[in-house]
Short mmCIF file of C-alpha atoms and ligand atoms in Angstrom, two decimals:
data_model
loop_
_atom_site.label_atom_id
_atom_site.label_comp_id
_atom_site.label_asym_id
_atom_site.label_seq_id
_atom_site.Cartn_x
_atom_site.Cartn_y
_atom_site.Cartn_z
CA MET T 28 0.16 0.14 0.09
CA GLN T 29 0.92 3.56 -0.69
CA THR T 30 1.66 5.87 1.91
CA LEU T 31 2.31 9.57 1.94
CA HIS T 32 2.97 12.50 3.72
CA THR T 33 1.32 15.83 3.58
CA PRO T 34 1.76 18.80 5.77
CA ASN T 35 -1.84 19.62 4.79
CA LEU T 36 -4.73 17.11 4.61
CA VAL T 37 -8.99 18.42 3.94
CA ILE T 38 -11.79 15.58 3.80
CA GLY T 39 -14.10 16.43 1.66
CA PHE T 40 -14.53 19.32 -1.27
CA GLY T 41 -17.59 21.63 0.26
CA LYS T 42 -17.28 26.05 0.26
CA ALA T 43 -14.67 25.87 3.10
CA GLY T 44 -12.71 23.15 2.68
CA LYS T 45 -12.23 24.11 -1.45
CA THR T 46 -11.70 27.53 0.29
CA LEU T 47 -9.28 26.06 2.20
CA ALA T 48 -7.24 24.55 0.28
CA ALA T 49 -6.85 26.77 -2.35
CA ASP T 50 -5.35 29.08 0.38
CA LEU T 51 -2.68 26.77 1.69
CA ALA T 52 -1.61 26.31 -1.89
CA GLN T 53 -1.78 29.62 -2.88
CA HIS T 54 0.41 30.37 0.57
CA GLY T 55 2.61 28.33 -1.08
CA GLN T 56 1.67 24.92 1.46
CA ASP T 57 1.64 21.33 0.24
CA VAL T 58 -2.82 20.45 0.20
CA LEU T 59 -4.25 17.22 -0.53
CA LEU T 60 -8.35 17.10 -0.94
CA ALA T 61 -9.90 14.32 -0.42
CA GLU T 62 -13.61 13.87 -1.85
CA ALA T 63 -15.31 10.80 -1.98
CA SER T 64 -17.26 11.83 -5.02
CA ALA T 65 -15.81 12.70 -9.00
CA GLN T 66 -19.65 13.52 -8.56
CA MET T 67 -18.74 15.93 -6.29
CA TYR T 68 -16.25 18.23 -7.02
CA GLY T 69 -17.69 21.12 -6.02
CA GLY T 70 -19.71 20.28 -3.03
CA THR T 71 -23.26 19.85 -2.32
CA CYS T 72 -24.25 23.70 -3.10
CA ILE T 73 -22.76 23.37 -6.63
CA ASN T 74 -23.77 19.57 -7.50
CA VAL T 75 -26.84 19.27 -5.60
CA GLY T 76 -27.34 22.34 -3.05
CA CYS T 77 -28.59 25.72 -4.39
CA ILE T 78 -27.12 25.81 -7.78
CA PRO T 79 -29.35 23.23 -9.29
CA SER T 80 -32.22 24.59 -7.02
CA LYS T 81 -31.90 28.20 -8.76
CA LYS T 82 -31.03 27.34 -11.88
CA LEU T 83 -34.89 25.37 -12.00
CA ILE T 84 -36.43 27.89 -9.86
CA ALA T 85 -35.34 30.59 -12.46
CA GLU T 86 -36.56 28.81 -15.22
CA GLY T 87 -39.27 28.50 -14.20
CA GLU T 88 -39.75 31.79 -13.09
CA ARG T 89 -38.57 32.68 -16.31
CA ARG T 90 -41.01 30.87 -18.60
CA ALA T 91 -43.85 31.11 -15.98
CA LEU T 92 -46.10 32.41 -18.82
CA GLU T 93 -46.62 30.07 -21.23
CA ALA T 94 -48.97 27.33 -21.29
CA ASP T 95 -46.89 23.84 -21.56
CA LYS T 96 -45.63 23.05 -18.42
CA ALA T 97 -44.25 19.66 -19.20
CA ALA T 98 -42.02 21.54 -21.56
CA VAL T 99 -41.14 24.67 -18.69
CA PHE T 100 -40.03 20.64 -17.05
CA GLY T 101 -38.51 19.34 -19.73
CA ALA T 102 -36.38 22.56 -21.04
CA ALA T 103 -35.67 23.30 -17.09
CA MET T 104 -33.89 20.20 -16.33
CA GLN T 105 -32.66 20.23 -19.27
CA ALA T 106 -30.95 24.13 -18.44
CA LYS T 107 -30.26 22.82 -15.18
CA ASN T 108 -28.28 19.42 -16.67
CA GLY T 109 -26.04 21.34 -19.32
CA LEU T 110 -24.92 23.86 -16.26
CA ILE T 111 -23.97 22.07 -13.34
CA PRO T 112 -21.23 19.46 -14.95
CA LYS T 113 -19.58 22.23 -15.95
CA LEU T 114 -19.74 24.38 -12.62
CA ARG T 115 -17.94 20.53 -11.25
CA ALA T 116 -15.25 20.85 -13.81
CA ALA T 117 -14.44 24.22 -13.16
CA ASN T 118 -13.97 24.22 -9.20
CA PHE T 119 -11.91 20.74 -9.82
CA ALA T 120 -10.30 23.24 -12.12
CA LYS T 121 -9.45 25.57 -9.97
CA LEU T 122 -7.85 23.62 -7.52
CA ASP T 123 -6.34 21.08 -9.38
CA GLY T 124 -4.33 23.25 -11.48
CA LEU T 125 -2.44 25.19 -8.29
CA GLU T 126 0.88 23.29 -7.85
CA ARG T 127 0.78 22.69 -4.76
CA ALA T 128 -2.91 21.54 -4.80
CA ARG T 129 -3.75 17.91 -5.36
CA VAL T 130 -7.27 16.40 -5.54
CA ILE T 131 -7.85 12.49 -4.70
CA ASN T 132 -10.75 11.02 -5.22
CA ALA T 133 -11.44 8.48 -2.14
CA ARG T 134 -13.25 8.04 0.86
CA ALA T 135 -11.44 9.07 4.40
CA ARG T 136 -11.07 7.10 7.57
CA PHE T 137 -9.62 8.07 10.70
CA GLU T 138 -7.09 5.70 11.79
CA ASP T 139 -4.91 7.38 14.48
CA ALA T 140 -4.93 10.95 15.20
CA HIS T 141 -2.59 11.66 11.95
CA THR T 142 -3.27 8.48 10.18
CA VAL T 143 -5.66 8.83 7.40
CA MET T 144 -6.81 5.95 5.06
CA LEU T 145 -8.46 7.20 1.56
CA SER T 146 -10.37 4.27 -0.50
CA GLY T 147 -11.20 4.81 -4.16
CA PRO T 148 -11.51 3.44 -7.61
CA GLU T 149 -7.71 4.46 -7.15
CA GLY T 150 -6.70 2.28 -4.84
CA GLU T 151 -6.42 2.88 -0.97
CA LEU T 152 -3.21 5.33 0.10
CA ARG T 153 -2.56 5.79 3.72
CA VAL T 154 -1.93 9.65 4.52
CA THR T 155 -0.61 10.80 7.52
CA ALA T 156 -0.77 14.85 8.30
CA ASP T 157 -0.04 17.56 10.18
CA ARG T 158 -2.96 19.29 10.37
CA ILE T 159 -6.45 17.52 9.21
CA PHE T 160 -9.31 19.58 8.41
CA ILE T 161 -12.70 18.25 7.66
CA ASN T 162 -15.34 19.58 5.56
CA THR T 163 -18.07 16.46 5.27
CA GLY T 164 -21.08 18.18 4.60
CA SER T 165 -24.26 17.00 5.96
CA LEU T 166 -27.10 14.31 4.01
CA PRO T 167 -30.80 14.35 4.32
CA VAL T 168 -32.28 13.01 6.93
CA VAL T 169 -34.77 10.23 6.55
CA PRO T 170 -37.29 10.00 9.33
CA ARG T 171 -38.07 6.41 10.48
CA ILE T 172 -41.85 6.21 8.66
CA GLU T 173 -43.09 2.38 7.77
CA GLY T 174 -42.54 2.23 3.72
CA VAL T 175 -40.12 5.03 3.15
CA ASP T 176 -37.98 3.09 0.92
CA GLY T 177 -40.26 2.82 -1.68
CA LYS T 178 -39.82 3.96 -5.33
CA ARG T 179 -41.47 6.94 -5.40
CA ILE T 180 -40.21 8.68 -2.51
CA TYR T 181 -36.86 11.19 -3.24
CA ASP T 182 -34.97 13.19 -0.72
CA SER T 183 -34.27 16.68 -2.29
CA THR T 184 -30.90 15.35 -4.70
CA GLY T 185 -33.27 13.13 -6.41
CA ALA T 186 -35.98 15.52 -6.59
CA LEU T 187 -33.72 17.80 -8.75
CA SER T 188 -33.02 15.32 -11.01
CA LEU T 189 -37.38 13.36 -11.42
CA ALA T 190 -36.76 12.10 -15.48
CA GLU T 191 -40.58 12.64 -15.00
CA ARG T 192 -42.74 16.35 -13.95
CA PRO T 193 -45.15 14.27 -10.91
CA GLN T 194 -48.82 15.07 -11.83
CA ARG T 195 -48.47 15.04 -8.02
CA LEU T 196 -45.99 15.90 -5.38
CA LEU T 197 -46.47 15.62 -1.75
CA ILE T 198 -43.76 17.22 -0.01
CA VAL T 199 -43.11 16.36 3.86
CA GLY T 200 -41.57 19.01 5.51
CA GLY T 201 -42.26 23.06 4.75
CA GLY T 202 -38.86 23.89 5.43
CA TYR T 203 -36.20 26.04 3.82
CA ILE T 204 -36.11 23.03 0.87
CA GLY T 205 -40.20 22.27 1.01
CA LEU T 206 -40.59 25.60 0.55
CA GLU T 207 -38.46 26.00 -2.75
CA PHE T 208 -39.03 22.92 -4.04
CA ALA T 209 -43.16 23.57 -3.52
CA PHE T 210 -42.83 26.77 -5.13
CA MET T 211 -40.51 25.59 -7.82
CA TYR T 212 -42.93 22.35 -8.67
CA ARG T 213 -45.50 24.24 -8.81
CA ALA T 214 -44.32 27.02 -11.16
CA PHE T 215 -44.13 23.47 -13.25
CA GLY T 216 -47.33 22.40 -12.69
CA SER T 217 -47.03 20.19 -10.19
CA GLU T 218 -50.38 19.53 -7.67
CA VAL T 219 -47.58 19.91 -5.13
CA THR T 220 -49.40 19.58 -1.19
CA VAL T 221 -46.46 19.74 1.74
CA LEU T 222 -46.97 18.06 5.12
CA ASP T 223 -45.05 19.23 7.85
CA ALA T 224 -45.61 17.64 11.02
CA GLY T 225 -45.86 21.09 13.66
CA GLU T 226 -48.85 22.76 14.11
CA THR T 227 -47.01 26.82 13.66
CA PHE T 228 -46.34 27.06 9.87
CA LEU T 229 -42.20 29.63 9.59
CA PRO T 230 -42.51 29.25 13.73
CA ARG T 231 -39.33 30.97 13.62
CA GLU T 232 -41.15 34.13 11.79
CA ASP T 233 -43.88 36.56 13.44
CA ARG T 234 -46.73 35.47 12.38
CA ASP T 235 -47.94 38.39 10.32
CA ILE T 236 -45.04 37.09 8.04
CA ALA T 237 -46.20 33.63 7.82
CA ALA T 238 -49.64 34.42 7.30
CA GLU T 239 -48.92 36.67 4.19
CA MET T 240 -46.25 33.44 3.11
CA GLN T 241 -48.92 30.88 3.73
CA ARG T 242 -51.56 33.32 1.69
CA ILE T 243 -49.56 33.93 -1.22
CA LEU T 244 -48.39 29.72 -1.17
CA GLU T 245 -52.09 29.08 -1.46
CA ALA T 246 -53.32 31.82 -3.84
CA LYS T 247 -50.54 29.50 -5.84
CA GLY T 248 -52.71 27.00 -5.95
CA VAL T 249 -50.23 24.77 -2.84
CA ARG T 250 -51.80 23.10 -0.28
CA LEU T 251 -50.75 23.30 3.23
CA VAL T 252 -51.53 21.02 5.58
CA LEU T 253 -50.34 21.24 9.70
CA GLY T 254 -49.98 18.77 12.15
CA ALA T 255 -49.48 16.24 9.57
CA ALA T 256 -47.86 13.15 11.36
CA THR T 257 -46.44 10.52 8.54
CA GLN T 258 -47.14 6.79 9.71
CA ARG T 259 -46.07 5.29 6.88
CA PHE T 260 -46.24 5.21 2.70
CA GLU T 261 -48.36 2.46 0.90
CA GLU T 262 -47.09 1.65 -2.62
CA GLY T 263 -49.89 1.69 -5.37
CA ALA T 264 -49.61 0.15 -9.08
CA GLN T 265 -49.90 3.90 -9.90
CA HIS T 266 -49.97 6.39 -6.94
CA THR T 267 -47.97 6.66 -2.98
CA THR T 268 -50.28 6.78 -0.68
CA ALA T 269 -48.84 8.35 2.65
CA VAL T 270 -50.90 7.61 5.34
CA THR T 271 -50.74 10.60 8.24
CA SER T 272 -52.76 11.89 11.43
CA LYS T 273 -54.04 14.37 8.81
CA GLY T 274 -55.97 12.32 6.28
CA ARG T 275 -54.47 9.74 3.11
CA PHE T 276 -52.63 11.78 0.20
CA ASP T 277 -52.11 10.30 -3.24
CA ALA T 278 -49.26 11.12 -4.57
CA ASP T 279 -46.76 10.42 -8.38
CA ALA T 280 -43.75 11.25 -6.35
CA ILE T 281 -43.44 11.98 -2.48
CA LEU T 282 -40.05 14.73 -1.18
CA LEU T 283 -38.62 13.83 1.77
CA ALA T 284 -37.83 17.47 3.26
CA THR T 285 -37.06 16.75 7.10
CA GLY T 286 -33.83 18.66 7.60
CA ARG T 287 -30.02 17.56 7.13
CA ARG T 288 -27.92 15.40 9.79
CA PRO T 289 -23.36 15.89 9.89
CA ASN T 290 -22.42 13.61 7.72
CA THR T 291 -19.37 11.84 10.14
CA ASP T 292 -20.17 8.30 7.73
CA GLY T 293 -17.50 6.00 7.87
CA LEU T 294 -14.68 9.17 9.07
CA ALA T 295 -14.25 6.47 12.51
CA LEU T 296 -13.89 9.95 14.30
CA GLU T 297 -13.15 7.94 17.86
CA LYS T 298 -9.62 7.02 16.48
CA ALA T 299 -8.50 10.80 15.88
CA GLY T 300 -9.95 11.39 19.93
CA VAL T 301 -12.33 13.50 17.85
CA ALA T 302 -16.09 13.87 19.79
CA VAL T 303 -19.54 14.36 18.68
CA THR T 304 -22.17 16.42 20.45
CA GLU T 305 -25.69 14.64 20.84
CA ARG T 306 -27.05 15.45 17.70
CA GLY T 307 -24.14 13.94 15.46
CA PHE T 308 -22.51 17.57 14.29
CA ILE T 309 -18.19 17.30 15.55
CA GLN T 310 -18.02 18.92 18.80
CA VAL T 311 -15.81 22.29 17.79
CA ASP T 312 -14.82 25.53 20.07
CA GLU T 313 -15.85 29.20 18.21
CA HIS T 314 -12.23 28.73 16.21
CA LEU T 315 -13.46 25.38 14.76
CA ARG T 316 -10.62 23.08 16.54
CA ALA T 317 -12.17 19.37 17.14
CA ALA T 318 -8.07 18.51 18.87
CA PRO T 319 -5.18 20.95 18.59
CA HIS T 320 -4.01 19.89 14.51
CA ILE T 321 -7.70 19.40 13.78
CA TRP T 322 -10.30 21.39 12.19
CA ALA T 323 -13.97 20.63 11.18
CA MET T 324 -15.65 23.77 9.30
CA GLY T 325 -19.25 23.87 7.25
CA ASP T 326 -22.55 20.95 8.09
CA VAL T 327 -20.85 18.29 9.83
CA ALA T 328 -18.84 21.08 12.52
CA GLY T 329 -22.82 22.20 13.31
CA SER T 330 -22.42 25.83 11.28
CA PRO T 331 -25.71 26.92 10.40
CA GLN T 332 -26.29 25.08 6.97
CA PHE T 333 -25.21 27.53 3.91
CA THR T 334 -22.92 27.92 1.59
CA TYR T 335 -21.70 31.25 2.83
CA ILE T 336 -21.35 30.47 6.74
CA SER T 337 -19.54 27.34 5.95
CA LEU T 338 -17.60 30.49 3.40
CA ASP T 339 -16.84 31.97 6.90
CA ASP T 340 -15.96 29.27 8.91
CA TRP T 341 -12.70 28.97 6.14
CA ARG T 342 -12.28 32.54 7.19
CA ILE T 343 -11.61 31.52 10.88
CA VAL T 344 -9.63 29.58 9.86
CA ARG T 345 -7.88 30.83 7.49
CA ASP T 346 -7.14 33.69 10.47
CA GLN T 347 -5.47 31.44 12.45
CA LEU T 348 -3.64 30.09 9.92
CA PHE T 349 -2.27 33.25 8.53
CA GLY T 350 -4.14 35.98 10.45
CA GLN T 351 -4.01 36.66 14.06
CA GLY T 352 -6.56 33.87 15.11
CA GLN T 353 -9.43 35.88 16.88
CA ARG T 354 -12.04 35.76 14.74
CA SER T 355 -14.51 33.37 15.81
CA THR T 356 -18.48 31.86 15.24
CA ALA T 357 -18.70 34.13 17.91
CA ASP T 358 -17.94 37.03 15.52
CA ARG T 359 -20.75 36.31 12.49
CA ALA T 360 -24.12 36.95 14.47
CA PRO T 361 -26.63 38.51 12.70
CA PHE T 362 -26.67 36.95 9.37
CA PRO T 363 -29.21 37.40 6.47
CA THR T 364 -30.82 34.01 5.38
CA ALA T 365 -32.61 34.06 2.38
CA VAL T 366 -35.74 31.18 1.49
CA PHE T 367 -35.69 31.31 -2.16
CA THR T 368 -39.49 31.53 -2.73
CA GLN T 369 -41.74 33.72 -4.93
CA PRO T 370 -41.16 36.00 -3.42
CA PRO T 371 -38.14 35.11 -1.94
CA LEU T 372 -38.36 35.12 2.23
CA ALA T 373 -35.49 37.13 3.96
CA HIS T 374 -34.49 38.14 7.78
CA ILE T 375 -32.15 39.21 9.34
CA GLY T 376 -31.58 39.85 13.34
CA MET T 377 -34.94 39.71 16.07
CA THR T 378 -38.13 38.98 14.87
CA GLU T 379 -40.36 41.33 16.78
CA ALA T 380 -41.71 38.17 18.93
CA ALA T 381 -38.62 37.60 19.55
CA ALA T 382 -37.55 41.27 20.80
CA ARG T 383 -40.37 41.19 23.15
CA GLN T 384 -39.76 38.05 24.72
CA ALA T 385 -35.84 39.35 25.53
CA GLY T 386 -38.08 42.16 26.99
CA ARG T 387 -36.32 44.66 24.42
CA ASN T 388 -39.06 48.41 23.98
CA ILE T 389 -39.34 48.70 20.53
CA LYS T 390 -40.63 49.96 17.45
CA VAL T 391 -42.08 48.15 14.76
CA ALA T 392 -42.48 49.09 11.01
CA THR T 393 -44.61 47.10 8.81
CA LEU T 394 -45.14 47.56 4.82
CA LYS T 395 -46.96 46.08 1.84
CA ALA T 396 -45.56 45.27 -0.61
CA GLU T 397 -48.32 46.34 -2.95
CA ALA T 398 -47.31 49.78 -1.98
CA ILE T 399 -44.00 49.01 -3.87
CA PRO T 400 -43.67 51.18 -7.14
CA LYS T 401 -41.07 48.41 -8.08
CA ALA T 402 -43.56 45.45 -7.28
CA LYS T 403 -46.32 47.31 -9.62
CA ILE T 404 -43.75 47.13 -12.15
CA LEU T 405 -42.95 43.32 -11.72
CA GLY T 406 -46.56 42.47 -11.16
CA GLN T 407 -45.34 41.10 -8.11
CA THR T 408 -46.86 42.42 -5.31
CA ASP T 409 -47.18 39.45 -2.60
CA GLY T 410 -45.79 40.54 0.33
CA LEU T 411 -44.71 42.89 3.38
CA LEU T 412 -41.92 43.34 4.46
CA LYS T 413 -41.15 44.40 8.79
CA ALA T 414 -38.47 46.16 10.91
CA VAL T 415 -37.99 46.44 14.74
CA THR T 416 -36.12 48.46 15.81
CA ASP T 417 -35.08 49.41 19.40
CA ALA T 418 -37.51 52.45 20.60
CA GLY T 419 -34.69 54.91 22.75
CA THR T 420 -32.05 54.55 20.75
CA GLY T 421 -33.08 53.65 17.11
CA GLU T 422 -30.47 50.89 16.22
CA ILE T 423 -31.81 47.73 13.88
CA LEU T 424 -33.11 44.83 15.49
CA GLY T 425 -34.20 42.98 12.95
CA VAL T 426 -35.77 43.04 9.40
CA THR T 427 -37.54 40.78 7.71
CA LEU T 428 -37.73 41.46 3.67
CA LEU T 429 -40.75 38.90 2.07
CA CYS T 430 -40.72 40.81 -1.37
CA ALA T 431 -39.71 40.60 -4.93
CA GLU T 432 -35.58 40.61 -4.68
CA SER T 433 -35.74 40.75 -0.37
CA HIS T 434 -32.82 38.20 -0.61
CA GLU T 435 -30.48 40.89 -2.49
CA ILE T 436 -31.84 43.46 -0.53
CA ILE T 437 -30.99 41.97 3.01
CA ASN T 438 -27.85 42.44 2.74
CA LEU T 439 -27.52 45.72 2.66
CA PHE T 440 -28.53 44.95 6.97
CA LYS T 441 -26.16 42.95 7.20
CA MET T 442 -23.90 46.05 6.80
CA ALA T 443 -26.59 48.85 8.31
CA ILE T 444 -26.53 46.12 11.60
CA ASP T 445 -22.46 45.71 11.90
CA HIS T 446 -21.99 48.83 11.47
CA ARG T 447 -24.51 50.65 14.28
CA VAL T 448 -26.22 52.18 11.22
CA PRO T 449 -29.65 53.87 12.83
CA ALA T 450 -33.41 54.25 12.05
CA SER T 451 -32.83 57.24 10.57
CA TYR T 452 -30.33 57.02 8.26
CA VAL T 453 -32.67 54.28 6.49
CA LYS T 454 -35.21 56.69 6.20
CA SER T 455 -33.91 59.63 4.81
CA GLN T 456 -31.20 57.38 2.38
CA ILE T 457 -30.77 58.44 -1.25
CA PHE T 458 -32.21 55.31 -3.15
CA THR T 459 -32.10 54.32 -6.75
CA HIS T 460 -35.82 54.91 -8.52
CA PRO T 461 -37.69 52.26 -9.17
CA THR T 462 -36.52 49.87 -7.60
CA MET T 463 -37.30 47.88 -4.50
CA SER T 464 -35.33 49.14 -2.25
CA GLU T 465 -36.51 53.03 -1.98
CA ALA T 466 -39.52 51.12 0.00
CA LEU T 467 -37.15 51.05 2.51
CA ASN T 468 -37.46 54.79 2.86
CA ASP T 469 -40.52 54.23 3.33
CA LEU T 470 -40.53 51.40 5.41
CA PHE T 471 -37.99 53.06 7.93
CA ALA T 472 -40.26 56.07 8.55
CA SER T 473 -41.94 55.50 11.09
CA LEU T 474 -38.99 54.81 13.16
C1 FAD C 514 -31.55 21.47 -2.22
C2 FAD C 514 -30.80 22.48 -1.01
C3 FAD C 514 -30.75 23.76 -1.80
C4 FAD C 514 -30.50 24.10 -0.78
N1 FAD C 514 -30.11 25.53 -1.40
C5 FAD C 514 -28.60 26.65 -0.55
C6 FAD C 514 -29.30 28.09 -1.00
O1 FAD C 514 -29.29 29.09 -2.16
N2 FAD C 514 -28.42 28.93 0.05
C7 FAD C 514 -27.62 28.60 1.37
O2 FAD C 514 -26.70 29.13 1.33
N3 FAD C 514 -27.13 26.99 1.00
C8 FAD C 514 -28.25 25.96 0.50
N4 FAD C 514 -28.14 25.17 0.47
C9 FAD C 514 -27.40 24.52 1.89
C10 FAD C 514 -25.53 24.16 1.58
O3 FAD C 514 -25.92 23.51 0.48
C11 FAD C 514 -25.19 23.77 2.43
O4 FAD C 514 -24.75 23.97 3.51
C12 FAD C 514 -23.24 23.57 2.05
O5 FAD C 514 -23.16 23.37 0.66
C13 FAD C 514 -22.12 23.31 2.79
O6 FAD C 514 -21.48 22.79 2.70
P1 FAD C 514 -20.12 22.45 3.21
O7 FAD C 514 -19.39 22.98 3.42
O8 FAD C 514 -20.66 21.83 4.52
O9 FAD C 514 -19.93 21.03 3.12
P2 FAD C 514 -20.15 20.02 1.35
O10 FAD C 514 -20.14 21.18 0.69
O11 FAD C 514 -21.77 19.02 2.32
O12 FAD C 514 -19.16 19.38 1.11
C14 FAD C 514 -19.07 18.08 1.93
C15 FAD C 514 -17.95 17.14 1.07
O13 FAD C 514 -17.76 16.09 1.62
C16 FAD C 514 -17.55 14.97 1.08
N5 FAD C 514 -17.37 14.16 1.94
C17 FAD C 514 -18.37 13.90 3.06
N6 FAD C 514 -17.56 11.90 3.35
C18 FAD C 514 -16.29 12.23 3.15
C19 FAD C 514 -15.44 11.34 3.41
N7 FAD C 514 -15.08 10.95 4.33
N8 FAD C 514 -13.93 11.51 2.55
C20 FAD C 514 -13.99 12.40 1.66
N9 FAD C 514 -14.97 12.92 1.08
C21 FAD C 514 -15.87 12.92 1.99
C22 FAD C 514 -18.58 14.80 0.01
O14 FAD C 514 -18.70 13.47 -0.75
C23 FAD C 514 -19.02 15.91 -0.34
O15 FAD C 514 -18.94 16.32 -1.87
C24 FAD C 514 -28.84 24.19 -0.12
C25 FAD C 514 -28.78 22.50 0.85
C26 FAD C 514 -30.01 21.93 0.05
C27 FAD C 514 -29.61 20.22 0.14
N1 NAD C 515 -32.45 29.15 0.60
C1 NAD C 515 -31.02 28.40 1.20
O1 NAD C 515 -30.47 29.23 2.07
C2 NAD C 515 -31.79 27.14 1.72
C3 NAD C 515 -32.25 26.35 1.07
C4 NAD C 515 -32.19 24.96 0.83
C5 NAD C 515 -31.69 24.62 2.09
N2 NAD C 515 -31.21 25.29 3.08
C6 NAD C 515 -30.00 24.60 4.28
O2 NAD C 515 -30.49 23.21 4.47
C7 NAD C 515 -31.26 22.69 5.34
C8 NAD C 515 -31.75 21.60 5.68
O3 NAD C 515 -33.28 22.24 4.57
P1 NAD C 515 -34.69 21.34 5.20
O4 NAD C 515 -36.08 21.68 4.33
O5 NAD C 515 -34.32 19.65 5.17
O6 NAD C 515 -34.76 21.78 7.02
P2 NAD C 515 -35.64 23.07 8.02
O7 NAD C 515 -34.90 22.00 8.74
O8 NAD C 515 -35.59 23.19 7.32
O9 NAD C 515 -36.96 22.10 7.99
C9 NAD C 515 -37.57 20.59 8.09
C10 NAD C 515 -39.00 20.47 8.45
O10 NAD C 515 -38.94 19.08 8.18
C11 NAD C 515 -40.01 19.32 9.30
N3 NAD C 515 -40.47 18.04 10.39
C12 NAD C 515 -39.40 16.78 10.48
N4 NAD C 515 -39.45 15.69 10.82
C13 NAD C 515 -41.16 15.66 9.58
C14 NAD C 515 -41.92 14.81 10.03
N5 NAD C 515 -41.62 13.57 10.54
N6 NAD C 515 -43.00 15.07 8.92
C15 NAD C 515 -43.06 16.22 8.74
N7 NAD C 515 -42.25 17.55 8.51
C16 NAD C 515 -40.91 17.21 9.32
C17 NAD C 515 -39.71 20.00 10.64
O11 NAD C 515 -40.98 20.83 10.70
C18 NAD C 515 -39.28 21.78 9.10
O12 NAD C 515 -40.09 22.28 9.52
C19 NAD C 515 -31.82 24.57 5.85
O13 NAD C 515 -32.25 24.42 7.28
C20 NAD C 515 -31.12 25.16 5.52
O14 NAD C 515 -29.85 25.75 6.18
C21 NAD C 515 -30.86 26.79 2.98
#
């Protein structure tokens, strides 16, 4: 068996791992990156996450007026299938093209704290490394429901590549993936039902925002069923039936979107003395250290499951390798989020409910999207905008934007909140016209 020593071993081609590997190589250090699947160069986001899902959503939106929805579905899949391999190849080339970086298609398994066995199509390689960076991501949770391994039941990866457009799509889970795929497949003309086990829709959002999202969802023809515990799936000749506490639902395809679990499968972390949390995420400190020479980054480290947070994990580790070692996970809150529904739901900071619960003396303002001239131009007048400020100081505590282009606008508030820009500034800020962001003058007028 071949053996090799490297100063830096990165396990997993995720956002943090690939960025760190390139960074190390550009700093003149040798780095080996092991990726279990050649179909995953670039990680989840590029191959089976953000990019393919947003491409399908964008294609559905772009061709919203076309009557032949089956054709729209086919063309969208084709466009997505054309894009992803190009991005994957570009990701591989970007890293492999660096003199000091080497990508190996192999699955990693620890033998001890400094030794990792890499097994892939080209055989086995025993690697010893001075420093090890784990970036193995997450996998869909498969709920324990009888019949869950049936042939019409998919996770998000499967639902991104369905061969045929389902006439009836049932989605189990009404979180990020559930909602994005509900709008996506509705745009392809499928009849969509979303089942969520929780009694409260979007429990982390204020009730007025959740109610508006529910109204929009239902106005588009999506059925939402809350408090639905799925007991079993019955596979029939023509369709599969979900038997739930809220009745029986027949479907041509069922998407499971009930969260994602850390991907530590087969890593044998215990051999390296790396501990995991109760939920199985790698236990790290605020500098993402799991052991003196081992770091974990991204989903597997229990970081919030977003590509841009994985990227921020790279910044934290980078600061220890090449900077002051000060940057930590405590520095990034609050950070923006966006669910790519139609319209998108973007948020940062505190909701009204969270601010009240924290005992803050607050002012709250809301604005209906239908009052915004640009929304009328776009023909996208659904939605509600909301801001929460400190009543005494005018500090912006939180912003929620359920409206067209909110996934872009919300990033302004990361800067505003980090730099303590007061509400009075936003109220009088000069914005271009006609834009969605100019509505912030009105939203903040009373704050
Ligand atoms: C459908 C969907 C849509 C999403 N949309 C968005 C979005 O719009 N915006 C957003 O910010 N986030 C989105 N996310 C979440 C985002 O994709 C993840 O949070 C992010 O990709 C996690 O990146 P990571 O760096 O943790 O690792 P990943 O990108 O998951 O990479 C981990 C890699 O490690 C490899 N690996 C695993 N085990 C081993 C091993 N033992 N040896 C070697 N290699 C291994 C895997 O094959 C994988 O390629 C979405 C997720 C999904 C599923
Ligand atoms: N736009 C984005 O940034 C984006 C898009 C997609 C995914 N993501 C990331 O991926 C993560 C995973 O997405 P997700 O939608 O799978 O998880 P999620 O945590 O967002 O939502 C899971 C939902 O499933 C429900 N649920 C759990 N078990 C259930 C059961 N047995 N029956 C019915 N409902 C059940 C929960 O109540 C919850 O509403 C997200 O949390 C997010 O971090 C981000």
